[in-house]
Coordinates of C-alpha atoms in Angstrom, one line a residue:
M1 CA 0.0 0.0 0.0
A2 CA 1.4 3.4 -1.0
S3 CA 0.4 7.0 -0.2
N4 CA 0.7 10.3 -2.1
G5 CA 0.2 12.3 1.0
N6 CA -3.6 12.8 0.4
A7 CA -4.8 9.3 -0.2
Y8 CA -3.7 5.6 0.0
Y9 CA -3.3 3.4 -3.1
L10 CA -2.7 -0.2 -3.9
Q11 CA 0.3 -0.5 -6.2
K12 CA 1.2 -3.8 -8.0
R13 CA 3.4 -4.7 -10.9
V14 CA 1.6 -6.4 -13.8
P15 CA 2.7 -10.0 -14.1
K16 CA 5.2 -10.5 -17.0
D17 CA 2.9 -12.8 -18.9
L18 CA 0.1 -10.2 -18.9
A19 CA 2.3 -7.2 -19.9
A20 CA 0.7 -6.9 -23.3
E21 CA -2.8 -6.7 -21.7
Y22 CA -2.1 -3.5 -19.8
P23 CA -1.0 0.0 -21.0
R24 CA 1.4 0.5 -18.0
P25 CA 3.6 -1.9 -16.0
I26 CA 2.3 -0.7 -12.7
I27 CA -1.4 -0.9 -11.6
K28 CA -2.5 1.8 -9.2
R29 CA -5.9 1.5 -7.4
Y30 CA -7.3 4.1 -5.1
L31 CA -8.2 2.8 -1.6
H32 CA -9.2 5.7 0.7
T33 CA -7.9 8.9 2.4
D34 CA -8.3 7.2 5.8
Y35 CA -5.5 4.7 6.7
A36 CA -7.7 2.3 8.7
E37 CA -10.3 2.2 5.9
A38 CA -7.6 1.8 3.2
K39 CA -6.1 -1.0 5.2
R40 CA -9.5 -2.7 5.5
K41 CA -10.1 -2.5 1.7
L42 CA -6.6 -3.6 0.7
S43 CA -7.2 -7.3 1.1
V44 CA -10.4 -7.1 -0.9
E45 CA -8.8 -5.1 -3.7
L46 CA -5.9 -7.6 -3.8
V47 CA -8.4 -10.4 -4.3
R48 CA -10.1 -8.5 -7.0
L49 CA -6.9 -7.8 -8.8
E50 CA -5.8 -11.5 -8.7
Q51 CA -9.3 -12.3 -10.0
E52 CA -8.7 -9.8 -12.8
F53 CA -5.4 -11.4 -13.7
T54 CA -7.1 -14.8 -13.8
E55 CA -9.9 -13.5 -16.1
K56 CA -7.3 -11.8 -18.4
R57 CA -5.4 -15.1 -18.7
R58 CA -8.6 -17.0 -19.3
W59 CA -9.7 -14.5 -22.0
R60 CA -6.3 -14.6 -23.6
D61 CA -6.0 -18.3 -23.6
A62 CA -9.6 -19.2 -24.3
K63 CA -10.4 -20.9 -27.6
P64 CA -12.7 -18.7 -29.7
L65 CA -16.2 -20.0 -30.1
S66 CA -17.4 -20.8 -33.6
V67 CA -21.1 -21.3 -32.8
L68 CA -23.8 -19.1 -31.3
S69 CA -27.4 -20.0 -30.8
D70 CA -30.1 -17.9 -32.4
M71 CA -31.2 -16.8 -28.9
E72 CA -27.7 -15.7 -28.1
V73 CA -27.4 -13.7 -31.3
E74 CA -30.8 -12.1 -30.4
R75 CA -29.7 -11.3 -26.8
L76 CA -26.3 -9.8 -27.8
T77 CA -28.1 -7.6 -30.5
A78 CA -30.7 -6.5 -28.0
I79 CA -27.9 -5.5 -25.6
W80 CA -26.2 -3.5 -28.3
L81 CA -29.5 -1.7 -29.2
H82 CA -30.2 -0.9 -25.6
D83 CA -26.7 0.5 -24.9
T84 CA -26.8 2.6 -28.1
L85 CA -30.1 4.2 -27.4
S86 CA -29.3 4.7 -23.7
E87 CA -26.2 6.6 -24.7
D88 CA -28.2 8.7 -27.1
E89 CA -30.7 9.6 -24.3
E90 CA -27.9 10.4 -22.0
V91 CA -26.3 12.8 -24.5
R92 CA -29.6 14.5 -25.1
R93 CA -30.1 15.0 -21.4
D94 CA -26.6 16.1 -20.4
G95 CA -25.1 17.4 -23.7
K96 CA -21.9 16.2 -25.3
G97 CA -19.7 18.8 -23.6
D98 CA -18.6 20.3 -26.9
G99 CA -20.1 23.7 -26.1
E100 CA -17.6 24.4 -23.4
V101 CA -14.7 23.3 -25.7
F102 CA -15.9 25.4 -28.6
A103 CA -16.5 28.5 -26.3
T104 CA -12.8 28.2 -25.1
V105 CA -11.5 27.8 -28.7
K106 CA -13.7 30.8 -29.8
A107 CA -12.2 33.0 -27.1
Q108 CA -8.7 31.9 -28.0
V109 CA -9.2 32.5 -31.8
E110 CA -10.7 35.9 -31.2
A111 CA -8.0 36.9 -28.8
A112 CA -5.5 36.1 -31.6
G113 CA -7.4 38.4 -34.0
G114 CA -9.2 35.6 -35.8
V115 CA -12.9 35.2 -36.6
C116 CA -15.0 32.2 -35.6
L117 CA -17.7 30.9 -37.8
W118 CA -20.0 30.0 -34.9
S119 CA -21.7 32.4 -32.6
E120 CA -22.1 32.4 -28.8
E121 CA -25.7 31.3 -29.4
D122 CA -24.3 28.1 -31.0
T123 CA -22.4 27.1 -28.0
R124 CA -24.5 28.2 -25.1
R125 CA -26.1 25.5 -22.9
D126 CA -29.2 26.6 -21.0
G127 CA -30.3 24.1 -18.3
G128 CA -28.5 21.1 -19.7
G129 CA -29.2 19.3 -23.0
L130 CA -27.7 19.9 -26.4
T131 CA -26.2 23.2 -27.6
E132 CA -27.4 24.4 -31.0
R133 CA -24.1 23.4 -32.6
E134 CA -24.3 19.9 -31.0
Y135 CA -27.9 19.5 -32.2
R136 CA -27.0 20.4 -35.8
Q137 CA -23.9 18.2 -35.8
M138 CA -25.9 15.2 -34.6
E139 CA -28.5 15.8 -37.3
Q140 CA -25.9 15.9 -40.0
G141 CA -24.3 12.8 -38.6
F142 CA -27.5 10.8 -38.6
A143 CA -28.1 11.7 -42.3
I144 CA -24.6 10.6 -43.4
V145 CA -24.5 7.4 -41.2
G146 CA -28.1 6.4 -41.9
E147 CA -27.5 6.5 -45.7
A148 CA -24.2 4.5 -45.3
E149 CA -25.9 1.9 -43.1
K150 CA -28.8 1.4 -45.4
T151 CA -26.4 1.0 -48.4
A152 CA -24.4 -1.6 -46.4
L153 CA -27.5 -3.5 -45.3
A154 CA -28.8 -3.6 -48.9
R155 CA -25.5 -5.2 -50.0
G156 CA -25.0 -7.3 -46.9
R157 CA -21.7 -5.6 -46.1
T158 CA -21.1 -5.9 -42.4
A159 CA -17.6 -4.4 -42.2
I160 CA -19.2 -1.1 -41.3
V161 CA -20.3 -2.4 -37.8
E162 CA -17.5 -4.9 -37.1
D163 CA -15.7 -2.6 -34.7
E164 CA -19.0 -2.2 -32.8
V165 CA -19.4 -6.0 -32.8
D166 CA -15.9 -6.5 -31.4
D167 CA -16.5 -4.0 -28.6
L168 CA -19.8 -5.7 -27.8
L169 CA -18.3 -9.2 -27.6
E170 CA -15.4 -8.0 -25.4
R171 CA -17.9 -6.2 -23.0
E172 CA -20.0 -9.4 -22.7
G173 CA -17.0 -11.7 -22.3
V174 CA -17.7 -13.7 -25.5
K175 CA -14.7 -14.7 -27.6
L176 CA -15.9 -15.4 -31.1
D177 CA -13.9 -16.5 -34.1
R178 CA -14.0 -13.6 -36.6
D179 CA -13.9 -16.1 -39.5
S180 CA -16.9 -18.0 -38.3
E181 CA -20.4 -18.0 -39.7
A182 CA -21.6 -17.1 -36.2
Y183 CA -19.6 -13.9 -36.3
R184 CA -21.1 -12.9 -39.6
R185 CA -24.7 -13.7 -38.4
L186 CA -24.1 -11.5 -35.3
S187 CA -22.6 -8.7 -37.4
F188 CA -25.6 -8.8 -39.8
A189 CA -28.0 -8.7 -36.9
V190 CA -26.2 -5.7 -35.4
L191 CA -26.2 -4.0 -38.8
K192 CA -29.9 -4.3 -39.0
A193 CA -30.2 -3.0 -35.4
S194 CA -28.0 -0.1 -36.2
V195 CA -30.3 0.9 -39.1
R196 CA -33.3 0.8 -36.6
A197 CA -31.3 2.7 -34.0
T198 CA -30.5 5.5 -36.4
E199 CA -34.2 5.7 -37.4
L200 CA -35.3 5.9 -33.8
M201 CA -32.7 8.6 -32.9
L202 CA -33.8 10.6 -35.9
K203 CA -37.3 10.5 -34.6
R204 CA -36.0 11.7 -31.2
H205 CA -34.3 14.5 -33.1
Q206 CA -37.7 15.5 -34.4
G207 CA -39.1 15.6 -30.9
D208 CA -40.8 12.2 -30.9
P209 CA -40.7 10.5 -27.4
M210 CA -39.0 7.2 -28.5
D211 CA -38.3 5.0 -25.5
T212 CA -35.2 2.9 -25.0
P213 CA -36.0 -0.8 -25.1
P214 CA -35.2 -2.5 -21.7
A215 CA -31.9 -4.3 -21.4
P216 CA -32.0 -8.1 -21.6
G217 CA -30.2 -10.0 -18.8
R218 CA -26.4 -9.5 -19.0
F219 CA -25.9 -13.2 -18.9
R220 CA -26.4 -16.2 -21.1
V221 CA -29.9 -17.6 -21.7
P222 CA -30.5 -20.3 -19.1
G223 CA -30.8 -23.7 -20.8
V224 CA -29.2 -22.5 -24.0
P225 CA -25.5 -22.9 -23.3
L226 CA -22.8 -21.7 -25.8
E227 CA -20.5 -24.2 -27.4
A228 CA -19.3 -26.6 -24.7
D229 CA -15.8 -26.2 -23.5
A230 CA -13.5 -27.7 -20.9
E231 CA -14.8 -25.3 -18.2
G232 CA -18.3 -26.7 -18.3
E233 CA -21.7 -24.9 -18.4
P234 CA -22.3 -21.3 -17.5
F235 CA -23.3 -20.7 -13.8
S236 CA -26.8 -19.5 -14.9
V237 CA -27.4 -22.9 -16.7
I238 CA -26.3 -24.8 -13.6
F239 CA -28.8 -22.7 -11.5
E240 CA -31.6 -23.6 -13.9
R241 CA -30.8 -27.3 -13.7
W242 CA -30.6 -27.2 -9.9
K243 CA -34.0 -25.5 -9.9
L244 CA -35.5 -28.1 -12.3
E245 CA -34.3 -31.0 -10.2
R246 CA -34.9 -29.6 -6.7
R247 CA -38.2 -27.8 -7.5
P248 CA -37.9 -25.4 -4.5
P249 CA -40.8 -23.2 -3.3
A250 CA -41.3 -20.1 -5.3
K251 CA -39.8 -17.8 -2.6
T252 CA -36.7 -20.0 -2.2
A253 CA -36.2 -20.0 -6.0
S254 CA -36.6 -16.2 -6.1
D255 CA -34.2 -15.6 -3.2
F256 CA -31.6 -17.9 -4.7
W257 CA -31.9 -16.3 -8.1
A258 CA -31.4 -12.8 -6.5
Y259 CA -28.0 -13.9 -5.2
V260 CA -27.0 -15.8 -8.4
R261 CA -27.9 -12.8 -10.4
R262 CA -25.7 -10.6 -8.2
F263 CA -22.9 -13.0 -8.5
I264 CA -23.2 -12.9 -12.3
E265 CA -23.4 -9.1 -12.3
L266 CA -20.2 -9.0 -10.3
H267 CA -18.2 -11.6 -12.2
G268 CA -20.0 -12.3 -15.5
D269 CA -21.7 -15.6 -16.2
L270 CA -18.6 -17.7 -15.5
R271 CA -18.5 -21.4 -16.5
I272 CA -18.8 -23.5 -13.4
K273 CA -15.2 -24.9 -13.5
A274 CA -13.8 -21.4 -13.9
I275 CA -15.3 -20.2 -10.6
T276 CA -12.6 -20.0 -7.9
K277 CA -12.6 -19.4 -4.1
A278 CA -11.4 -15.8 -4.9
H279 CA -14.7 -15.2 -6.8
V280 CA -16.7 -16.3 -3.8
V281 CA -14.6 -14.2 -1.4
T282 CA -15.1 -11.1 -3.6
F283 CA -18.8 -11.8 -3.8
K284 CA -18.9 -12.0 0.0
A285 CA -17.1 -8.7 0.3
A286 CA -19.6 -7.1 -2.1
M287 CA -22.6 -8.5 -0.3
L288 CA -21.4 -7.1 3.0
Q289 CA -21.4 -3.7 1.4
Y290 CA -24.8 -4.2 -0.4
P291 CA -27.7 -2.1 1.0
A292 CA -30.2 -4.0 3.1
R293 CA -33.1 -2.1 1.5
P294 CA -32.1 -0.6 -1.8
S295 CA -34.4 2.0 -3.4
A296 CA -36.2 1.1 -6.6
K297 CA -33.7 3.2 -8.5
L298 CA -30.7 1.5 -6.9
A299 CA -32.2 -2.0 -7.3
K300 CA -32.1 -1.6 -11.1
L301 CA -28.3 -1.1 -11.1
T302 CA -25.8 -3.9 -11.4
V303 CA -23.9 -4.8 -8.3
P304 CA -20.7 -2.9 -9.4
K305 CA -22.6 0.2 -10.4
L306 CA -24.7 0.1 -7.2
L307 CA -21.7 -0.2 -4.9
E308 CA -20.0 2.6 -6.8
S309 CA -23.1 4.8 -6.5
I310 CA -23.5 4.4 -2.7
G311 CA -19.8 4.4 -1.9
D312 CA -19.0 4.4 1.8
D313 CA -22.1 6.3 2.9
P314 CA -22.4 5.4 6.6
T315 CA -26.1 6.2 6.7
I316 CA -27.0 3.3 4.4
P317 CA -27.8 0.1 6.3
R318 CA -26.0 -2.9 4.7
L319 CA -26.9 -6.6 4.6
S320 CA -26.2 -8.1 8.0
P321 CA -23.3 -10.6 8.4
R322 CA -25.8 -13.3 9.1
T323 CA -27.8 -12.6 5.9
V324 CA -24.6 -12.7 3.9
R325 CA -23.5 -15.9 5.6
D326 CA -26.8 -17.8 5.5
K327 CA -28.5 -16.4 2.4
A328 CA -25.9 -15.0 0.0
L329 CA -23.1 -17.5 0.5
G330 CA -25.7 -20.2 1.3
A331 CA -27.3 -19.9 -2.1
I332 CA -24.1 -19.8 -4.1
G333 CA -22.6 -22.7 -2.0
A334 CA -25.8 -24.8 -2.5
I335 CA -25.8 -24.5 -6.2
L336 CA -22.0 -25.1 -6.5
G337 CA -22.5 -28.1 -4.2
W338 CA -25.2 -29.4 -6.5
G339 CA -22.8 -29.0 -9.4
V340 CA -20.2 -31.1 -7.5
S341 CA -22.8 -33.8 -6.7
N342 CA -23.8 -34.0 -10.4
G343 CA -20.3 -34.1 -11.8
Y344 CA -20.0 -30.6 -13.2
R345 CA -16.8 -29.9 -11.1
D346 CA -14.7 -31.8 -8.5
D347 CA -14.8 -29.3 -5.6
N348 CA -17.0 -26.6 -4.1
P349 CA -15.1 -23.3 -4.1
A350 CA -17.6 -21.8 -1.6
S351 CA -16.7 -24.5 1.0
G352 CA -15.1 -22.8 4.0
V353 CA -16.0 -19.3 3.0
T354 CA -18.0 -17.8 5.8
V355 CA -18.5 -14.5 7.7
A356 CA -16.9 -14.0 11.0
M357 CA -19.3 -12.8 13.7
A358 CA -18.7 -12.1 17.3
E359 CA -22.2 -13.2 18.2
V360 CA -25.1 -14.4 16.1
Q361 CA -28.6 -13.5 17.2
D362 CA -31.4 -15.9 16.5
D363 CA -33.6 -13.0 15.5
P364 CA -32.7 -9.3 15.8
R365 CA -36.3 -8.3 15.8
L366 CA -38.1 -7.2 19.0
P367 CA -41.7 -7.9 20.0
Y368 CA -44.1 -5.0 20.3
D369 CA -44.8 -4.1 23.9
I370 CA -48.2 -3.1 25.2
E371 CA -47.5 0.6 24.6
D372 CA -46.5 -0.2 21.0
L373 CA -49.8 -2.0 20.5
K374 CA -51.8 0.9 21.9
A375 CA -50.1 3.2 19.5
I376 CA -50.7 0.8 16.6
F377 CA -54.4 0.5 17.1
K378 CA -54.6 4.3 17.1
F379 CA -53.3 4.4 13.6
P380 CA -55.7 6.0 11.1
I381 CA -56.3 2.6 9.4
F382 CA -58.1 1.6 12.7
T383 CA -59.6 4.9 13.9
S384 CA -60.7 6.7 10.8
G385 CA -60.9 4.0 8.1
D386 CA -57.8 5.3 6.3
R387 CA -56.9 2.9 3.4
P388 CA -53.6 4.0 1.9
K389 CA -52.8 2.6 -1.5
G390 CA -49.8 0.6 -0.2
G391 CA -52.0 -1.0 2.4
A392 CA -54.0 -3.0 -0.2
G393 CA -57.5 -2.1 0.9
E394 CA -58.8 -4.1 3.9
A395 CA -55.5 -5.9 4.3
A396 CA -54.3 -2.7 6.0
K397 CA -56.7 -3.4 8.9
W398 CA -56.9 -7.2 9.0
L399 CA -53.4 -8.3 8.6
P400 CA -52.1 -6.6 11.8
L401 CA -55.1 -7.9 13.7
L402 CA -54.6 -11.4 12.4
G403 CA -50.9 -11.2 13.2
L404 CA -51.6 -10.3 16.8
F405 CA -54.3 -12.9 17.4
T406 CA -52.9 -15.9 15.4
G407 CA -49.1 -15.4 15.5
A408 CA -49.1 -16.5 11.8
R409 CA -46.4 -15.4 9.3
L410 CA -47.4 -12.5 7.1
E411 CA -47.2 -14.4 3.9
E412 CA -49.3 -17.3 5.3
M413 CA -52.1 -14.8 6.0
G414 CA -51.7 -12.7 2.9
Q415 CA -52.1 -15.6 0.5
C416 CA -55.2 -17.1 2.3
L417 CA -58.1 -17.9 0.1
V418 CA -61.7 -17.2 1.2
A419 CA -62.1 -21.0 1.0
D420 CA -59.4 -21.4 3.7
C421 CA -61.8 -19.9 6.3
K422 CA -63.7 -22.9 7.6
E423 CA -65.6 -24.3 10.6
E424 CA -65.4 -27.6 12.3
A425 CA -67.1 -28.8 15.5
G426 CA -68.4 -25.2 16.0
V427 CA -64.8 -23.8 15.8
P428 CA -64.1 -21.3 13.0
Y429 CA -60.5 -21.6 11.8
L430 CA -58.0 -20.8 9.1
D431 CA -56.9 -23.8 7.2
L432 CA -53.2 -23.4 6.4
R433 CA -52.7 -27.0 5.4
V434 CA -53.4 -26.8 1.6
I435 CA -50.7 -25.6 -0.8
E436 CA -52.2 -24.7 -4.2
Q437 CA -52.9 -21.8 -6.5
G438 CA -49.6 -20.1 -6.0
K439 CA -49.6 -20.6 -2.2
S440 CA -46.5 -21.7 -0.2
L441 CA -45.6 -22.6 3.3
K442 CA -42.2 -22.3 5.0
R443 CA -41.9 -26.0 5.9
N444 CA -44.1 -29.1 6.4
S445 CA -44.6 -28.2 10.1
S446 CA -46.3 -25.0 9.0
R447 CA -49.3 -27.0 7.8
R448 CA -51.9 -26.4 10.5
M449 CA -55.4 -25.3 11.5
V450 CA -55.4 -22.0 13.3
P451 CA -58.6 -21.3 15.4
V452 CA -60.0 -17.8 15.0
H453 CA -59.5 -15.9 18.2
P454 CA -62.8 -14.6 19.9
E455 CA -61.4 -11.0 19.7
L456 CA -61.2 -11.3 15.9
I457 CA -64.8 -12.4 15.8
R458 CA -65.8 -9.5 18.0
C459 CA -64.0 -7.2 15.6
G460 CA -66.0 -8.6 12.6
F461 CA -63.5 -10.9 10.9
L462 CA -66.1 -13.6 10.1
A463 CA -68.4 -10.9 8.7
Y464 CA -65.5 -9.7 6.5
V465 CA -65.0 -13.2 5.3
A466 CA -68.7 -13.5 4.5
E467 CA -68.5 -10.2 2.5
R468 CA -65.6 -11.6 0.4
R469 CA -67.5 -14.8 -0.2
K470 CA -70.6 -12.9 -1.3
A471 CA -68.5 -10.7 -3.6
G472 CA -67.2 -13.9 -5.3
D473 CA -63.5 -13.1 -4.4
E474 CA -61.1 -16.0 -4.5
R475 CA -58.5 -14.4 -2.2
L476 CA -59.2 -13.2 1.3
F477 CA -57.3 -10.0 0.5
P478 CA -57.8 -9.4 -3.3
D479 CA -56.0 -6.1 -3.4
L480 CA -52.6 -7.5 -2.4
R481 CA -50.2 -7.2 -5.3
S482 CA -46.4 -7.9 -5.6
E483 CA -43.9 -8.2 -8.4
R484 CA -41.9 -10.7 -6.3
A485 CA -42.6 -14.3 -5.5
E486 CA -44.0 -13.3 -2.0
L487 CA -47.4 -11.8 -2.3
T488 CA -46.9 -9.7 0.7
A489 CA -43.4 -8.4 -0.1
A490 CA -44.5 -4.8 -1.0
W491 CA -47.1 -4.7 1.8
S492 CA -44.4 -5.6 4.4
Q493 CA -42.4 -2.6 3.2
W494 CA -45.4 -0.4 3.3
W495 CA -46.2 -1.4 6.9
G496 CA -42.6 -0.5 8.0
R497 CA -42.9 3.0 6.5
Y498 CA -46.5 3.5 7.8
A499 CA -45.7 2.4 11.3
R500 CA -42.6 4.6 11.5
K501 CA -44.6 7.5 10.2
H502 CA -47.1 7.0 13.0
G503 CA -44.8 6.6 16.0
I504 CA -43.1 3.1 15.9
K505 CA -39.5 4.4 15.4
D506 CA -37.5 1.3 16.5
K507 CA -36.5 -0.4 13.2
R508 CA -36.1 -3.7 15.1
K509 CA -39.9 -3.7 15.5
V510 CA -41.4 -4.8 12.2
F511 CA -44.5 -6.7 11.2
H512 CA -42.9 -10.0 12.2
S513 CA -42.7 -8.6 15.7
L514 CA -46.3 -9.5 16.1
R515 CA -45.3 -13.1 15.9
H516 CA -43.0 -12.6 18.8
T517 CA -45.6 -10.7 20.7
F518 CA -48.1 -13.6 20.2
K519 CA -45.6 -16.1 21.5
D520 CA -45.0 -14.0 24.6
A521 CA -48.7 -13.7 25.2
C522 CA -49.0 -17.6 25.0
R523 CA -46.3 -17.9 27.6
A524 CA -48.0 -15.4 29.8
A525 CA -51.3 -17.3 29.5
G526 CA -49.5 -20.5 30.7
I527 CA -50.1 -22.3 27.4
E528 CA -47.9 -25.4 26.9
E529 CA -44.9 -24.8 24.6
A530 CA -45.9 -27.7 22.3
I531 CA -49.4 -26.2 21.8
Y532 CA -48.3 -22.7 20.9
D533 CA -45.7 -24.2 18.6
A534 CA -48.6 -26.0 16.9
L535 CA -50.5 -22.8 16.7
Q536 CA -47.6 -20.9 15.1
G537 CA -46.4 -23.7 12.9
H538 CA -43.0 -24.0 14.5
R539 CA -40.9 -27.1 13.9
S540 CA -40.9 -29.3 17.1
N541 CA -37.6 -30.3 18.6
S542 CA -39.2 -33.5 19.9
V543 CA -39.5 -36.5 17.6
G544 CA -42.4 -37.8 19.6
R545 CA -44.4 -34.7 18.9
T546 CA -44.3 -35.3 15.2
Y547 CA -46.3 -38.6 15.5
G548 CA -50.0 -38.8 15.2
L549 CA -52.4 -36.2 13.7
G550 CA -51.5 -33.3 16.1
Y551 CA -53.7 -31.6 18.7
P552 CA -57.5 -31.6 18.3
L553 CA -59.0 -28.3 17.0
P554 CA -61.2 -27.8 20.1
M555 CA -58.0 -28.0 22.3
L556 CA -56.2 -25.5 20.1
A557 CA -59.3 -23.2 20.2
E558 CA -59.3 -23.4 24.0
A559 CA -55.7 -22.4 24.2
M560 CA -56.2 -19.6 21.6
A561 CA -59.0 -18.1 23.7
R562 CA -56.6 -17.7 26.6
V563 CA -54.3 -15.3 24.7
R564 CA -54.9 -11.8 26.0
Y565 CA -53.1 -8.5 25.9
E566 CA -53.7 -6.8 29.3
G567 CA -54.3 -3.1 28.9
L568 CA -55.1 -3.2 25.2
G569 CA -58.7 -2.1 24.6
L570 CA -60.1 -2.9 21.2
S571 CA -63.7 -2.2 21.9
P572 CA -63.9 0.7 19.3
L573 CA -63.2 -2.0 16.7
H574 CA -65.9 -4.4 17.9
Q575 CA -68.7 -4.9 15.5
Q576 CA -72.1 -4.0 16.9

């Protein structure tokens, strides 16, 4: 580690065998102005640099592909089109920067007694965007390039775009034989896309609001591998095969894919045998810096760009060490382990990679106390019928009440069907045993019947169910929507924001805290641990408890009725 007096740097000599791959013999990477922080980053940067050297050698020594699938040609072309039109949008928004240069040149020419052919009006930039000169130059360029591209396309001459194709392949980590038929097919596809891009940019030049098409995944199409090589299948393909065999619940598959995608964004879609322990360690370091709750804008960025965007901002909460250990490394390790079991490689590079923690808490979330509950049931959703958009209609009222008086998980309640509200032996209950129509449960022990607490009945829950049934609704909370696998994902985030806005400031107290609160209430009521485990769907530690059909519904209902929250008055919610 070196310092220039103002900041600390990593300095490393380029290996002799890679000298031709770098413009200078010494690599210099900025670390930080603070010594302690720079020292902390040094080991991670050294790992990244060694990984970079490995990738440079792999790229240099790799045998060029001679075959590309039609889907891969389509994907690469779509990436090129997206990047080209995105760059055009950026230039229109921020300008090309030529105006400042021309203004400087104009001043120098006039100071020397010369005369400029452009005026100050040509180079002035008001509030961003293109100067008049930049606008005219782009217009002239489109006319010239557009004619040349159409002429080339009519004659099938792809040389005009081959530099673009080479840049695209290098960016995407694809080494393709330039003499192959696949290279010519890709070049022809990019030439056609270039003609379309020029036409779209010309329309933008005329003021038409032409959108940039979304970027396809920056990884190979799962299930459509490139030409096989000694390093095996791409990691994305291995993930798809793992998913096909294991058939995990939708949430598990979604969570695993989130971390696989981030791994790919960080390293590219490496072939499984090319993945090293250094890749996994670098991924761990990146996930420890990843925000715990990225904004919608940040979530759209790739991992490298996201981390660059947030920098070392100490106000941004990061993923906890436990999450990185159990979820991020757990997902990558599980898929690589499946690859070992199925002969795709001989060892698991994620083995032994973990996160050191002084102490691991079972659950960092706190239960709501009675004062919290009093504050919650004074929220406008209970006192004035407030129904914010994020609260998904009547879910805003009933999910907190159900959470407090059933101890069920949020997703279990949110995905309930009207048909799951049943009665047996005079006991109304929620049937959480059936998994169908997009529903999922955390584990087999989560299958259970949950009696409806008498307080829920007094608050009108059964009447609400009857209304949904009469309306012909299939789901108990038909307004719940989510773009993720979990139906209640967006609702959970809404609840956190809404609760903090109305007085619950401790971020350790979240919707799941109701589950803890219910358990404490069961203990206070003297309910046997095995029974409240059965009510909440907890896995039993006793083998004997797993035998038989479980506790009778009337016994569970009797236990449920003993759950009380002393000092919490809900009479204003009681249905007359």
